[in-house]
Tab-separated table of C-alpha atoms and ligand atoms in Angstrom:
chain	number	residue	atom	x	y	z
A	1	MET	CA	-33.479	9.244	-10.426
A	2	LYS	CA	-30.104	8.429	-8.868
A	3	THR	CA	-27.809	11.362	-9.388
A	4	GLN	CA	-24.911	9.825	-7.331
A	5	LEU	CA	-22.901	6.870	-8.560
A	6	LEU	CA	-22.804	5.450	-5.079
A	7	GLN	CA	-25.669	5.385	-2.565
A	8	THR	CA	-25.007	5.153	1.026
A	9	SER	CA	-27.902	3.646	3.025
A	10	ILE	CA	-28.823	2.024	6.613
A	11	LEU	CA	-30.368	-1.279	5.819
A	12	ASN	CA	-32.093	-1.612	9.253
A	13	GLU	CA	-33.110	1.850	10.221
A	14	SER	CA	-35.039	0.223	13.295
A	15	LEU	CA	-31.534	-0.436	14.868
A	16	VAL	CA	-29.874	2.593	13.814
A	17	HIS	CA	-31.535	6.057	14.345
A	18	ILE	CA	-29.378	9.063	13.238
A	19	LYS	CA	-30.279	12.637	14.068
A	20	TRP	CA	-28.576	14.039	11.069
A	21	SER	CA	-28.965	17.666	12.203
A	22	ASP	CA	-26.599	17.060	15.012
A	23	TYR	CA	-23.804	16.710	12.528
A	24	TYR	CA	-24.689	19.537	10.063
A	25	GLU	CA	-22.475	22.066	11.649
A	26	SER	CA	-19.359	19.859	12.376
A	27	VAL	CA	-19.449	18.268	8.895
A	28	THR	CA	-19.678	21.740	7.229
A	29	ALA	CA	-16.762	22.855	9.226
A	30	ILE	CA	-14.535	19.961	8.540
A	31	HIS	CA	-15.597	20.017	4.875
A	32	HIS	CA	-14.220	23.524	4.648
A	33	TYR	CA	-11.114	22.631	6.437
A	34	ILE	CA	-10.640	19.725	4.083
A	35	GLU	CA	-11.355	21.769	0.963
A	36	ARG	CA	-8.693	24.373	2.099
A	37	GLU	CA	-6.259	21.454	1.694
A	38	ASN	CA	-4.656	22.085	5.102
A	39	GLY	CA	-1.716	20.067	5.929
A	40	GLU	CA	0.937	18.585	3.656
A	41	LEU	CA	-0.642	15.397	2.375
A	42	THR	CA	-3.875	16.529	0.894
A	43	GLY	CA	-2.786	16.356	-2.850
A	44	TRP	CA	-5.194	13.493	-3.442
A	45	ILE	CA	-8.328	15.789	-2.825
A	46	ASN	CA	-8.183	17.490	-6.293
A	47	ALA	CA	-5.681	15.237	-8.134
A	48	PRO	CA	-8.289	13.430	-10.012
A	49	ILE	CA	-9.609	16.677	-11.420
A	50	GLU	CA	-6.177	18.039	-12.182
A	51	ASN	CA	-4.475	14.916	-13.510
A	52	SER	CA	-2.304	15.787	-16.477
A	53	GLY	CA	-2.578	13.976	-19.712
A	54	VAL	CA	1.110	13.963	-19.903
A	55	MET	CA	1.414	11.676	-16.771
A	56	LEU	CA	-1.241	9.537	-17.934
A	57	ASN	CA	0.298	9.008	-21.429
A	58	SER	CA	3.884	8.372	-20.091
A	59	ILE	CA	2.355	5.630	-17.824
A	60	LEU	CA	0.405	4.204	-20.826
A	61	GLN	CA	3.587	4.210	-22.947
A	62	THR	CA	5.644	2.415	-20.307
A	63	ALA	CA	2.847	-0.145	-19.609
A	64	ASN	CA	2.705	-0.860	-23.417
A	65	LYS	CA	6.466	-1.222	-23.626
A	66	ILE	CA	6.254	-3.755	-20.848
A	67	LYS	CA	3.231	-5.516	-22.207
A	68	LEU	CA	5.254	-6.008	-25.479
A	69	ASN	CA	8.447	-7.108	-23.969
A	70	ALA	CA	7.579	-8.916	-20.686
A	71	ASP	CA	5.940	-12.213	-19.531
A	72	VAL	CA	5.987	-10.882	-15.920
A	73	LEU	CA	6.106	-7.693	-13.979
A	74	VAL	CA	7.384	-8.076	-10.420
A	75	VAL	CA	5.992	-5.206	-8.185
A	76	VAL	CA	7.839	-4.362	-5.192
A	77	GLY	CA	6.265	-2.568	-2.437
A	78	ILE	CA	4.363	-2.678	0.932
A	79	GLY	CA	1.279	-0.846	2.569
A	80	GLY	CA	0.145	1.957	0.367
A	81	SER	CA	2.748	1.132	-2.305
A	82	PHE	CA	1.247	-2.296	-2.708
A	83	LEU	CA	-2.322	-2.793	-1.600
A	84	GLY	CA	-4.169	-0.586	-3.958
A	85	ALA	CA	-2.696	-1.926	-7.142
A	86	LYS	CA	-3.372	-5.507	-6.039
A	87	ALA	CA	-6.706	-4.598	-4.695
A	88	ILE	CA	-7.842	-3.222	-8.274
A	89	GLN	CA	-6.134	-5.862	-10.213
A	90	ASP	CA	-7.975	-8.750	-8.188
A	91	ALA	CA	-11.429	-6.963	-8.420
A	92	LEU	CA	-11.134	-6.518	-12.221
A	93	THR	CA	-9.276	-9.412	-13.606
A	94	PRO	CA	-10.442	-13.066	-14.025
A	95	TYR	CA	-10.013	-15.418	-11.141
A	96	PHE	CA	-8.324	-18.116	-13.065
A	97	GLY	CA	-5.999	-18.320	-16.058
A	98	GLN	CA	-4.295	-15.414	-17.727
A	99	ILE	CA	-5.143	-11.810	-16.949
A	100	PRO	CA	-6.228	-9.808	-20.109
A	101	SER	CA	-2.950	-8.340	-20.799
A	102	GLY	CA	-1.412	-11.754	-20.820
A	103	ILE	CA	1.370	-10.549	-18.579
A	104	GLU	CA	1.639	-11.937	-14.952
A	105	VAL	CA	1.683	-8.947	-12.523
A	106	ILE	CA	3.100	-10.386	-9.180
A	107	TYR	CA	3.934	-8.645	-5.888
A	108	VAL	CA	6.869	-8.918	-3.491
A	109	GLY	CA	8.296	-6.860	-0.686
A	110	HIS	CA	5.234	-6.917	1.483
A	111	ASN	CA	6.625	-9.708	3.761
A	112	MET	CA	9.824	-10.975	4.992
A	113	SER	CA	9.497	-14.651	4.132
A	114	GLY	CA	12.651	-16.325	2.650
A	115	THR	CA	10.461	-18.847	1.076
A	116	TYR	CA	8.194	-16.555	-0.743
A	117	ILE	CA	11.036	-14.657	-2.411
A	118	LYS	CA	13.062	-17.683	-3.306
A	119	GLN	CA	10.023	-19.388	-4.801
A	120	LEU	CA	9.289	-16.212	-6.678
A	121	LEU	CA	12.727	-16.038	-8.079
A	122	LYS	CA	12.382	-19.643	-9.247
A	123	SER	CA	9.089	-18.832	-10.869
A	124	LEU	CA	10.767	-16.272	-12.957
A	125	GLU	CA	13.014	-18.848	-14.645
A	126	ALA	CA	12.702	-18.696	-18.573
A	127	LYS	CA	10.288	-15.631	-18.396
A	128	SER	CA	11.026	-12.110	-19.544
A	129	VAL	CA	11.028	-10.112	-16.410
A	130	TYR	CA	10.509	-6.317	-15.732
A	131	VAL	CA	10.645	-4.899	-12.126
A	132	ASN	CA	8.723	-1.970	-10.682
A	133	ILE	CA	9.939	-0.914	-7.131
A	134	ILE	CA	7.554	1.441	-5.435
A	135	SER	CA	8.452	3.277	-2.174
A	136	LYS	CA	7.641	6.937	-1.319
A	137	SER	CA	10.298	7.155	1.488
A	138	GLY	CA	12.696	4.811	-0.309
A	139	THR	CA	13.887	3.447	2.907
A	140	THR	CA	11.185	0.889	4.128
A	141	LEU	CA	13.100	-2.212	4.972
A	142	GLU	CA	10.847	-4.936	3.446
A	143	PRO	CA	10.683	-3.601	-0.138
A	144	ALA	CA	14.231	-2.387	-0.004
A	145	LEU	CA	15.601	-5.930	0.889
A	146	ALA	CA	13.411	-7.648	-1.751
A	147	PHE	CA	14.616	-4.922	-4.299
A	148	ARG	CA	18.218	-5.717	-3.379
A	149	VAL	CA	17.659	-9.255	-4.175
A	150	LEU	CA	15.721	-8.610	-7.488
A	151	ARG	CA	18.291	-6.028	-8.607
A	152	ASN	CA	21.024	-8.491	-8.099
A	153	TYR	CA	19.078	-11.076	-9.969
A	154	MET	CA	18.122	-8.676	-12.835
A	155	GLU	CA	21.796	-7.469	-13.269
A	156	ASN	CA	23.315	-11.090	-13.377
A	157	ARG	CA	20.543	-11.921	-15.913
A	158	TYR	CA	20.258	-9.003	-18.157
A	159	GLY	CA	23.504	-7.055	-17.841
A	160	GLU	CA	23.167	-3.601	-19.254
A	161	ASP	CA	19.645	-4.202	-20.387
A	162	VAL	CA	18.679	-4.037	-16.622
A	163	GLN	CA	18.379	-0.116	-17.107
A	164	ASN	CA	15.439	-0.785	-19.498
A	165	ARG	CA	13.747	-3.408	-17.157
A	166	ILE	CA	13.655	-1.597	-13.896
A	167	ILE	CA	11.206	1.097	-13.198
A	168	VAL	CA	11.262	3.126	-10.035
A	169	THR	CA	8.260	4.926	-8.538
A	170	THR	CA	9.349	7.123	-5.616
A	171	ASP	CA	9.702	10.664	-4.283
A	172	ALA	CA	10.766	13.381	-6.731
A	173	LYS	CA	13.815	14.491	-4.570
A	174	ASN	CA	14.205	12.509	-1.352
A	175	GLY	CA	15.353	9.182	-0.280
A	176	LEU	CA	17.881	6.435	-1.078
A	177	LEU	CA	15.810	4.848	-3.904
A	178	LYS	CA	15.796	8.168	-5.711
A	179	LYS	CA	19.592	8.245	-5.501
A	180	ILE	CA	19.751	4.593	-6.705
A	181	ALA	CA	17.527	5.356	-9.654
A	182	SER	CA	19.313	8.394	-10.727
A	183	SER	CA	22.838	6.886	-10.504
A	184	SER	CA	21.693	3.642	-12.325
A	185	GLY	CA	19.574	5.440	-14.979
A	186	TYR	CA	16.314	3.480	-14.259
A	187	ARG	CA	13.200	4.991	-15.689
A	188	GLN	CA	11.466	6.898	-12.924
A	189	PHE	CA	7.839	7.794	-11.927
A	190	VAL	CA	7.167	10.418	-9.202
A	191	ILE	CA	5.019	9.988	-6.291
A	192	PRO	CA	3.598	13.483	-5.511
A	193	GLU	CA	5.147	14.996	-2.463
A	194	ASN	CA	1.641	15.942	-1.118
A	195	ILE	CA	0.051	12.467	-1.319
A	196	GLY	CA	0.651	10.039	1.400
A	197	GLY	CA	1.076	6.137	0.788
A	198	ARG	CA	-2.409	5.044	1.470
A	199	TYR	CA	-3.937	7.744	-0.482
A	200	SER	CA	-1.644	7.198	-3.570
A	201	VAL	CA	-3.287	4.425	-5.565
A	202	LEU	CA	-4.458	6.840	-8.284
A	203	THR	CA	-1.038	8.109	-8.884
A	204	PRO	CA	1.883	6.220	-10.726
A	205	VAL	CA	2.060	4.043	-7.466
A	206	GLY	CA	-1.123	2.162	-8.500
A	207	LEU	CA	-1.742	3.202	-12.068
A	208	LEU	CA	1.474	1.565	-13.746
A	209	PRO	CA	0.948	-2.000	-12.376
A	210	ILE	CA	-2.831	-1.618	-13.016
A	211	ALA	CA	-2.365	-0.638	-16.606
A	212	VAL	CA	0.070	-3.469	-17.205
A	213	ALA	CA	-2.621	-5.878	-15.780
A	214	GLY	CA	-4.699	-4.628	-18.706
A	215	ILE	CA	-7.315	-2.456	-16.802
A	216	ASP	CA	-8.486	0.592	-18.425
A	217	ILE	CA	-6.782	3.232	-16.270
A	218	THR	CA	-8.425	6.035	-18.242
A	219	GLN	CA	-11.909	4.922	-17.030
A	220	LEU	CA	-10.594	4.282	-13.551
A	221	LEU	CA	-9.353	7.974	-13.358
A	222	GLU	CA	-12.722	9.196	-15.054
A	223	GLY	CA	-14.678	7.432	-12.121
A	224	ALA	CA	-12.437	9.016	-9.450
A	225	LYS	CA	-12.756	12.514	-11.226
A	226	ILE	CA	-16.575	12.260	-11.089
A	227	ALA	CA	-16.293	11.350	-7.515
A	228	ALA	CA	-13.975	14.242	-6.673
A	229	LEU	CA	-16.410	16.602	-8.373
A	230	GLN	CA	-19.671	15.125	-6.760
A	231	LEU	CA	-18.081	14.715	-3.243
A	232	ARG	CA	-16.903	18.296	-2.875
A	233	GLU	CA	-20.594	18.965	-2.012
A	234	GLU	CA	-20.657	20.473	1.498
A	235	SER	CA	-24.244	19.451	2.432
A	236	LEU	CA	-24.331	16.260	4.525
A	237	GLU	CA	-27.805	15.536	3.082
A	238	LYS	CA	-26.265	15.336	-0.475
A	239	ASN	CA	-22.761	14.043	0.174
A	240	GLU	CA	-22.806	10.192	0.262
A	241	ALA	CA	-19.157	9.902	1.552
A	242	TYR	CA	-19.870	12.289	4.476
A	243	ARG	CA	-23.139	10.254	5.145
A	244	TYR	CA	-21.042	7.056	5.496
A	245	ALA	CA	-18.547	8.749	7.742
A	246	VAL	CA	-21.331	10.249	9.957
A	247	ILE	CA	-23.244	6.810	10.321
A	248	ARG	CA	-19.897	4.928	11.306
A	249	HIS	CA	-18.912	7.670	13.637
A	250	VAL	CA	-22.391	7.546	15.400
A	251	LEU	CA	-22.204	3.789	15.726
A	252	TYR	CA	-18.676	4.000	17.037
A	253	LYS	CA	-19.981	6.368	19.806
A	254	ARG	CA	-22.726	4.007	20.598
A	255	GLY	CA	-20.162	1.238	21.480
A	256	TYR	CA	-19.700	-0.579	18.123
A	257	LYS	CA	-15.970	-0.532	17.968
A	258	MET	CA	-15.523	-2.777	14.900
A	259	GLU	CA	-16.601	-2.313	11.344
A	260	LEU	CA	-16.797	-5.295	9.098
A	261	LEU	CA	-16.671	-4.558	5.194
A	262	ALA	CA	-18.580	-7.412	3.747
A	263	SER	CA	-18.724	-8.482	0.253
A	264	PHE	CA	-20.383	-11.298	-1.709
A	265	GLU	CA	-17.704	-11.268	-4.311
A	266	PRO	CA	-14.321	-13.001	-3.501
A	267	GLY	CA	-12.328	-10.802	-5.915
A	268	LEU	CA	-12.856	-7.924	-3.613
A	269	SER	CA	-10.872	-9.282	-0.586
A	270	MET	CA	-7.805	-7.206	-1.443
A	271	LEU	CA	-9.969	-4.224	-1.691
A	272	GLN	CA	-10.918	-4.940	1.765
A	273	GLU	CA	-7.277	-5.044	2.531
A	274	TRP	CA	-6.634	-1.778	1.041
A	275	TRP	CA	-9.816	-0.193	2.806
A	276	LYS	CA	-8.407	-1.628	6.083
A	277	GLN	CA	-5.142	0.130	5.716
A	278	LEU	CA	-6.818	3.345	4.746
A	279	PHE	CA	-9.141	3.437	7.720
A	280	GLY	CA	-7.022	1.756	10.220
A	281	GLU	CA	-3.840	3.890	9.614
A	282	SER	CA	-6.007	7.068	9.349
A	283	GLU	CA	-8.038	6.684	12.375
A	284	GLY	CA	-6.301	4.294	14.751
A	285	LYS	CA	-4.391	6.680	17.027
A	286	GLU	CA	-4.653	8.571	20.389
A	287	LYS	CA	-6.568	5.281	21.705
A	288	LYS	CA	-9.359	5.979	19.196
A	289	GLY	CA	-10.840	4.513	16.158
A	290	LEU	CA	-12.936	1.718	14.682
A	291	TYR	CA	-11.192	-1.634	14.100
A	292	PRO	CA	-11.553	-2.162	10.425
A	293	SER	CA	-12.003	-5.784	9.306
A	294	GLY	CA	-13.239	-7.759	6.116
A	295	VAL	CA	-15.615	-10.566	5.534
A	296	ILE	CA	-16.199	-12.355	2.214
A	297	TYR	CA	-19.569	-14.187	1.913
A	298	SER	CA	-20.430	-17.133	1.763
A	299	THR	CA	-17.003	-18.154	3.004
A	300	ASP	CA	-17.194	-16.289	6.192
A	301	LEU	CA	-20.600	-17.211	7.027
A	302	HIS	CA	-19.394	-20.603	7.730
A	303	SER	CA	-16.601	-19.372	10.020
A	304	ILE	CA	-16.877	-16.014	11.581
A	305	GLY	CA	-20.581	-15.976	10.802
A	306	GLN	CA	-21.314	-17.402	14.120
A	307	PHE	CA	-19.648	-14.668	15.928
A	308	ILE	CA	-21.316	-11.956	13.868
A	309	GLN	CA	-24.671	-13.399	14.701
A	310	GLU	CA	-24.388	-14.146	18.303
A	311	GLY	CA	-21.030	-13.127	19.676
A	312	ASN	CA	-19.890	-10.087	21.543
A	313	PRO	CA	-22.079	-7.222	20.105
A	314	ILE	CA	-19.181	-4.750	19.162
A	315	LEU	CA	-19.628	-4.768	15.523
A	316	PHE	CA	-21.554	-3.434	12.653
A	317	GLU	CA	-21.450	-4.455	8.960
A	318	THR	CA	-21.002	-2.363	5.793
A	319	ILE	CA	-22.073	-4.251	2.718
A	320	LEU	CA	-20.205	-3.328	-0.705
A	321	HIS	CA	-22.719	-4.145	-3.251
A	322	PHE	CA	-22.512	-3.993	-7.080
A	323	ASN	CA	-25.819	-4.517	-8.837
A	324	GLU	CA	-24.160	-5.834	-11.972
A	325	ILE	CA	-21.347	-8.326	-12.172
A	326	ALA	CA	-20.395	-9.163	-15.645
A	327	THR	CA	-19.999	-12.995	-15.512
A	328	ASP	CA	-22.399	-15.434	-14.284
A	329	CYS	CA	-23.073	-19.200	-14.184
A	330	ILE	CA	-26.487	-20.865	-14.695
A	331	ILE	CA	-27.568	-23.856	-12.460
A	332	PRO	CA	-28.417	-26.835	-14.737
A	333	PHE	CA	-31.612	-28.896	-14.570
A	334	ASP	CA	-30.985	-32.512	-13.348
A	335	ARG	CA	-33.593	-34.899	-14.743
A	336	TYR	CA	-33.346	-37.176	-11.693
A	337	ASN	CA	-33.152	-34.349	-9.209
A	338	ARG	CA	-30.613	-36.365	-7.173
A	339	ASP	CA	-29.585	-33.552	-4.920
A	340	GLY	CA	-33.187	-32.053	-4.605
A	341	LEU	CA	-32.114	-28.746	-6.076
A	342	ASN	CA	-34.199	-28.596	-9.093
A	343	TYR	CA	-36.188	-25.646	-7.566
A	344	LEU	CA	-33.003	-23.578	-8.301
A	345	SER	CA	-32.453	-24.870	-11.783
A	346	ASN	CA	-32.101	-22.264	-14.549
A	347	ARG	CA	-31.441	-19.703	-11.939
A	348	SER	CA	-27.950	-17.955	-12.012
A	349	PHE	CA	-25.380	-17.995	-9.234
A	350	ASN	CA	-25.346	-14.249	-9.142
A	351	GLU	CA	-29.290	-14.367	-8.524
A	352	ILE	CA	-28.998	-16.864	-5.815
A	353	ASN	CA	-26.080	-14.898	-4.305
A	354	ALA	CA	-28.476	-11.824	-4.229
A	355	ILE	CA	-31.163	-13.826	-2.402
A	356	SER	CA	-28.609	-15.209	0.085
A	357	LYS	CA	-27.700	-11.566	0.760
A	358	GLN	CA	-31.285	-10.852	1.811
A	359	GLY	CA	-31.172	-13.944	4.121
A	360	VAL	CA	-27.937	-12.576	5.611
A	361	ILE	CA	-29.525	-9.156	6.136
A	362	ALA	CA	-32.644	-10.615	7.706
A	363	ALA	CA	-30.604	-12.748	10.181
A	364	HIS	CA	-28.054	-10.190	11.059
A	365	THR	CA	-31.007	-7.700	11.705
A	366	GLU	CA	-32.368	-10.104	14.017
A	367	GLY	CA	-28.950	-10.521	15.672
A	368	GLY	CA	-29.056	-6.792	16.344
A	369	ILE	CA	-26.290	-5.916	13.972
A	370	PRO	CA	-26.440	-2.405	12.350
A	371	ILE	CA	-25.930	-2.665	8.599
A	372	ILE	CA	-24.783	0.056	6.267
A	373	GLN	CA	-24.787	-0.564	2.423
A	374	LEU	CA	-22.699	1.064	-0.146
A	375	GLU	CA	-24.429	0.456	-3.551
A	376	LEU	CA	-22.833	0.825	-6.959
A	377	GLU	CA	-24.110	0.107	-10.316
A	378	ARG	CA	-21.465	-2.060	-11.888
A	379	LEU	CA	-18.124	-3.720	-10.929
A	380	ASP	CA	-15.984	-2.057	-13.512
A	381	ALA	CA	-12.928	0.283	-13.566
A	382	TYR	CA	-15.064	3.404	-13.630
A	383	HIS	CA	-17.046	2.372	-10.641
A	384	ILE	CA	-14.040	1.163	-8.764
A	385	GLY	CA	-12.302	4.485	-9.502
A	386	TYR	CA	-15.333	6.346	-7.915
A	387	LEU	CA	-15.340	4.015	-4.957
A	388	ILE	CA	-11.473	4.491	-4.207
A	389	TYR	CA	-12.125	8.234	-4.088
A	390	PHE	CA	-15.278	7.902	-2.096
A	391	PHE	CA	-13.470	5.900	0.675
A	392	MET	CA	-10.657	8.449	0.841
A	393	ARG	CA	-12.996	11.396	1.208
A	394	SER	CA	-15.033	9.581	3.948
A	395	CYS	CA	-12.009	8.547	5.533
A	396	ALA	CA	-10.736	12.137	5.990
A	397	MET	CA	-14.075	13.243	7.124
A	398	SER	CA	-14.385	10.281	9.711
A	399	ALA	CA	-10.899	10.846	11.070
A	400	TYR	CA	-11.627	14.578	11.583
A	401	LEU	CA	-14.828	13.768	13.236
A	402	LEU	CA	-12.667	11.663	15.709
A	403	GLU	CA	-10.319	14.593	16.083
A	404	VAL	CA	-7.255	12.732	14.757
A	405	ASN	CA	-4.978	13.524	11.845
A	406	PRO	CA	-6.024	11.291	8.838
A	407	PHE	CA	-2.592	11.715	7.184
A	408	ASP	CA	0.127	10.583	9.663
A	409	GLN	CA	0.878	7.156	10.930
A	410	PRO	CA	3.091	7.583	13.985
A	411	GLY	CA	2.506	3.890	15.154
A	412	VAL	CA	3.789	2.509	11.846
A	413	GLU	CA	6.832	4.761	11.965
A	414	ALA	CA	7.473	3.538	15.516
A	415	TYR	CA	7.520	-0.059	14.324
A	416	LYS	CA	9.968	0.757	11.565
A	417	SER	CA	12.379	2.431	13.746
A	418	LYS	CA	12.225	-0.205	16.541
A	419	THR	CA	12.890	-2.865	14.007
A	420	ARG	CA	15.753	-1.154	12.471
A	421	GLU	CA	17.332	-0.359	15.780
A	422	LEU	CA	16.844	-3.994	16.937
A	423	MET	CA	18.602	-5.259	13.759
A	424	GLN	CA	21.565	-2.984	13.965
A	425	ARG	CA	21.889	-4.007	17.686
A	426	GLU	CA	21.780	-7.700	16.824
A	427	ILE	CA	24.330	-7.405	14.112
A	428	VAL	CA	26.742	-5.312	16.146
A	429	TYR	CA	26.415	-8.108	18.873
A	430	LYS	CA	26.954	-10.954	16.496
A	431	GLU	CA	30.081	-9.033	15.001
A	432	SER	CA	31.467	-8.699	18.569
A	433	LEU	CA	31.278	-12.390	19.231
A	434	ALA	CA	33.094	-13.296	15.824
B	501	PA5	O1	0.270	5.057	4.220
B	501	PA5	C1	1.479	5.115	4.383
B	501	PA5	O2	2.197	6.129	4.226
B	501	PA5	C2	2.233	3.841	4.705
B	501	PA5	O3	1.496	2.775	5.019
B	501	PA5	C3	3.279	3.334	3.635
B	501	PA5	O4	2.478	3.369	2.439
B	501	PA5	C4	4.059	2.076	3.802
B	501	PA5	O5	4.633	2.206	4.994
B	501	PA5	C5	5.114	1.981	2.772
B	501	PA5	O6	5.897	3.204	2.745
B	501	PA5	P1	7.004	3.487	1.587
B	501	PA5	O7	6.079	3.659	0.376
B	501	PA5	O8	7.674	4.667	1.875
B	501	PA5	O9	7.842	2.293	1.258
């Protein structure tokens, strides 16, 4: 009987031999280090166990108010203040038409495209709008600029009612956004001080937009809580998150420098983006780290599939697999069999997708690609909550195995400060010409 909600396995053991005992000692030592919550940004480790009902209730109340009054919620944020919410929304809401809550939840502040923001504003005409600005630092340029535009738009359109329509999610004490929120009287949610951006999706950062999208956040948090309880197991033999971390570490050391997170469900492409940020920002430092990338099958079998099968052998694949996907479509019978596909009639797409997955595994094994599988029972809020926590726990273990700090991002900070510097220099130069 399966005791864990997620199984980690190697699908082609002939290509990947792991001597697990080599890692018993280091994994146990790192496990105790993680459990001691060393460092400032380790609040996510026990947050799902300690979460207060008060926080959850106040998110649900605000989400209900938005659902009652709004046609659209505009979420402003970037990186960890954007990707998690969008990932979960895309994974758990229908591909087409309205999402279950009937509210559009749309995102801005994660690019600098003038066209994007102009068209977004245009799309808001004649709709009742709420805005949720999310930024831990409160100073990141992209969301700060988008928020300036939106605040201006909201003030012109709603006058004093703007106070009820703008919700700020930021640090409890620090940052410009905190000051703006307090002086303007906006409703505020706190990003815990000890949880960093890419580990924050299970805080108000992700929970408010996800709840507005009509996803059951109680189930999401319950799944994360079970993960937090199960994955505090120190034994490498029993901890599926640590097993995943060790397999990818061994492959990295054997020269596989790139990991492809593969899924056969297109709704998971933003989840791949969230995962890319989590692992890329946590491990990619001091000239070390696996390059994280994502592929959606079948789409990518007909593009990057050639490279995977026969190109530079630098990559391995991690298949994210859900045994049950709620909706399916049956292939109809054609009495003339005009396309010769009657041998597949009355079979379902999900069934055929599963067979195609076996074909991909066989072909990639022949091509020498190591394949890991992360298997969960069902694609729903509960299992996604589990998966999110699973990845965060593996990521911390994985980064420490590489001897890098999983919780900082000096490279991102470097880009942020260089851009600010350049912009200020450019403006001073332009002003001197005027
Ligand atoms: O993981 C991180 O800390 C970063 O990627 C941040 O999430 C990102 O830079 C956005 O930062 P902020 O929420 O401060 O605007």
